[in-house]
Coordinates of C-alpha atoms in Angstrom, one line a residue:
M6 CA 0.0 0.1 -0.1
T7 CA 1.5 3.3 -1.0
F8 CA 0.1 6.9 -0.3
H9 CA 1.1 10.3 -1.2
T10 CA 1.0 13.1 1.4
F11 CA 1.6 16.7 0.3
S12 CA 2.3 18.4 3.7
P13 CA 3.5 17.7 7.1
E14 CA -0.2 17.8 8.3
M15 CA -1.3 15.2 5.9
T16 CA 1.7 12.8 6.8
R17 CA 0.5 13.2 10.4
Q18 CA -3.1 12.5 9.4
L19 CA -1.9 9.3 7.7
G20 CA -0.4 8.2 11.0
F21 CA -3.6 9.1 12.9
R22 CA -5.8 6.9 10.6
L23 CA -3.3 4.1 10.9
A24 CA -3.4 4.4 14.9
Q25 CA -7.2 4.0 14.9
Q26 CA -6.6 0.4 13.6
L27 CA -3.7 -0.5 15.7
L28 CA -3.7 -3.4 18.4
P29 CA -1.9 -4.2 21.5
G30 CA 1.6 -5.7 20.7
D31 CA 1.8 -4.0 17.2
V32 CA 5.3 -3.2 16.1
L33 CA 5.8 -0.5 13.4
I34 CA 9.2 -0.2 11.7
L35 CA 9.9 3.3 10.0
R36 CA 12.5 3.3 7.4
G37 CA 13.7 6.5 5.8
D38 CA 16.4 9.2 5.6
M39 CA 16.6 12.0 7.8
G40 CA 14.0 14.5 7.0
A41 CA 11.8 11.9 5.6
G42 CA 9.0 12.4 8.0
K43 CA 9.4 9.8 10.5
S44 CA 8.8 11.9 13.6
E45 CA 6.0 13.7 11.9
F46 CA 4.2 10.2 11.0
T47 CA 4.7 9.1 14.6
R48 CA 3.3 12.3 16.0
G49 CA 0.1 11.4 14.0
I50 CA 0.0 7.9 15.4
A51 CA 0.3 9.5 19.0
R52 CA -2.7 11.6 18.2
G53 CA -4.6 8.9 16.8
L54 CA -4.0 6.8 19.9
G55 CA -5.4 9.9 22.1
I56 CA -1.8 11.1 23.4
E57 CA -1.6 14.8 23.9
G58 CA 1.1 17.2 24.3
Y59 CA 4.6 17.8 22.5
L60 CA 6.3 14.6 21.2
P61 CA 10.0 15.1 20.8
S62 CA 12.1 12.6 19.1
P63 CA 13.7 10.2 21.3
S64 CA 17.2 10.5 19.6
F65 CA 19.1 11.0 22.9
T66 CA 17.1 8.6 25.1
I67 CA 16.7 5.8 22.7
M68 CA 13.0 5.4 23.8
Q69 CA 10.0 7.7 24.7
M70 CA 7.1 6.2 26.7
Y71 CA 3.7 7.5 26.6
E72 CA 1.0 5.8 28.4
T73 CA -2.1 8.2 28.4
G74 CA -3.7 7.1 25.2
R75 CA -5.8 4.1 24.2
L76 CA -2.8 2.2 24.0
P77 CA 0.7 2.8 25.5
L78 CA 3.2 4.1 22.7
Y79 CA 6.7 3.1 23.0
H80 CA 8.6 5.3 20.4
F81 CA 12.3 4.2 19.9
D82 CA 15.0 5.8 17.9
W83 CA 17.9 3.3 17.3
Y84 CA 20.0 5.8 15.4
R85 CA 22.5 6.4 18.2
L86 CA 22.9 2.7 19.5
E87 CA 26.2 1.2 19.6
S88 CA 25.1 -2.3 19.6
E89 CA 22.1 -4.4 19.8
E90 CA 23.0 -5.4 23.4
E91 CA 22.2 -1.9 24.5
L92 CA 18.5 -2.5 23.7
Y93 CA 18.5 -5.5 25.9
E94 CA 20.2 -3.8 28.8
L95 CA 17.2 -1.4 28.5
S96 CA 14.7 -4.2 28.8
M97 CA 13.5 -3.5 25.1
E98 CA 11.7 -6.8 24.8
E99 CA 9.2 -5.7 27.4
Y100 CA 8.1 -3.0 25.2
L101 CA 8.3 -4.5 21.8
Y102 CA 6.5 -7.5 22.9
G103 CA 4.2 -5.8 25.5
S104 CA 0.7 -4.6 25.4
G105 CA 1.1 -1.1 23.6
V106 CA 2.4 -0.1 20.2
A107 CA 6.1 0.1 19.5
V108 CA 7.5 2.4 16.9
V109 CA 11.0 1.9 15.8
E110 CA 12.9 4.5 13.8
W111 CA 16.4 3.6 12.6
P112 CA 15.7 -0.1 12.7
S113 CA 19.0 -0.6 10.6
M114 CA 21.0 -0.2 13.6
A115 CA 20.0 -3.4 15.1
E116 CA 18.2 -5.3 12.5
E117 CA 18.4 -8.5 14.6
A118 CA 16.1 -7.1 17.1
V119 CA 13.3 -6.3 14.8
P120 CA 10.4 -8.8 15.5
Q121 CA 9.5 -11.1 13.0
T122 CA 5.8 -9.7 12.8
H123 CA 5.7 -6.0 12.2
L124 CA 4.4 -3.4 9.9
E125 CA 7.2 -2.1 7.6
I126 CA 6.7 1.6 6.9
T127 CA 9.1 3.2 4.4
L128 CA 8.9 7.1 4.1
S129 CA 10.7 8.9 1.0
P130 CA 10.7 12.5 0.2
A131 CA 9.0 13.2 -3.5
G132 CA 9.3 17.0 -3.1
E133 CA 9.9 19.8 -0.4
D134 CA 6.7 18.8 1.8
Q135 CA 5.5 15.7 -0.3
R136 CA 6.0 12.3 0.8
E137 CA 5.6 8.8 -0.6
I138 CA 4.7 6.4 2.2
T139 CA 4.6 2.6 1.9
L140 CA 2.9 0.1 4.4
R141 CA 4.1 -3.4 4.1
P142 CA 2.8 -6.1 6.6
V143 CA 5.7 -8.6 7.4
G144 CA 4.9 -11.9 9.1
N145 CA 1.7 -12.4 10.6
F146 CA 1.0 -8.6 10.8
H147 CA -3.0 -8.0 11.2
S148 CA -4.9 -6.7 8.1
L149 CA -5.7 -3.2 7.8
D150 CA -8.8 -1.3 6.3
L151 CA -7.4 0.4 3.2
N152 CA -10.7 2.4 3.0
L153 CA -10.0 3.9 6.5
L154 CA -6.4 4.9 5.6
L155 CA -7.4 6.5 2.2
E156 CA -10.1 9.0 4.0
D157 CA -7.9 11.7 4.5
A158 CA -4.4 10.6 3.1
Q159 CA -4.6 10.3 -0.6

């Protein structure tokens, strides 16, 4: 499934629509270069889960946890990881295999830690504010209602 957004607001809106279909234990793997829209997309997911307030990128803390929404959100940024072992020291499995939604930016820094079942989301710039966003279920990731995703994001 590939979507095109034409502003940061549309990118957040697609994340918002996706969040309404997420289930406990879902893992979302975000791929894309710096500036591709990963943090904006995650902000939309947070809003869709009912999480309010400012959502900073977890670049320096590796994970930000938000527990005030319909489901907890565990927002990982693995960019600054020195090794996969660092994740296990932080009890990462508790969050990746827990009852919330885990969003992982920069999974390439610890590919071995990526769960077998996840939704891979690739964000690519297609212009100054335009993004091409591809969703690809991997493993036994549950089906998504395409019509709900298309409402505001095409």
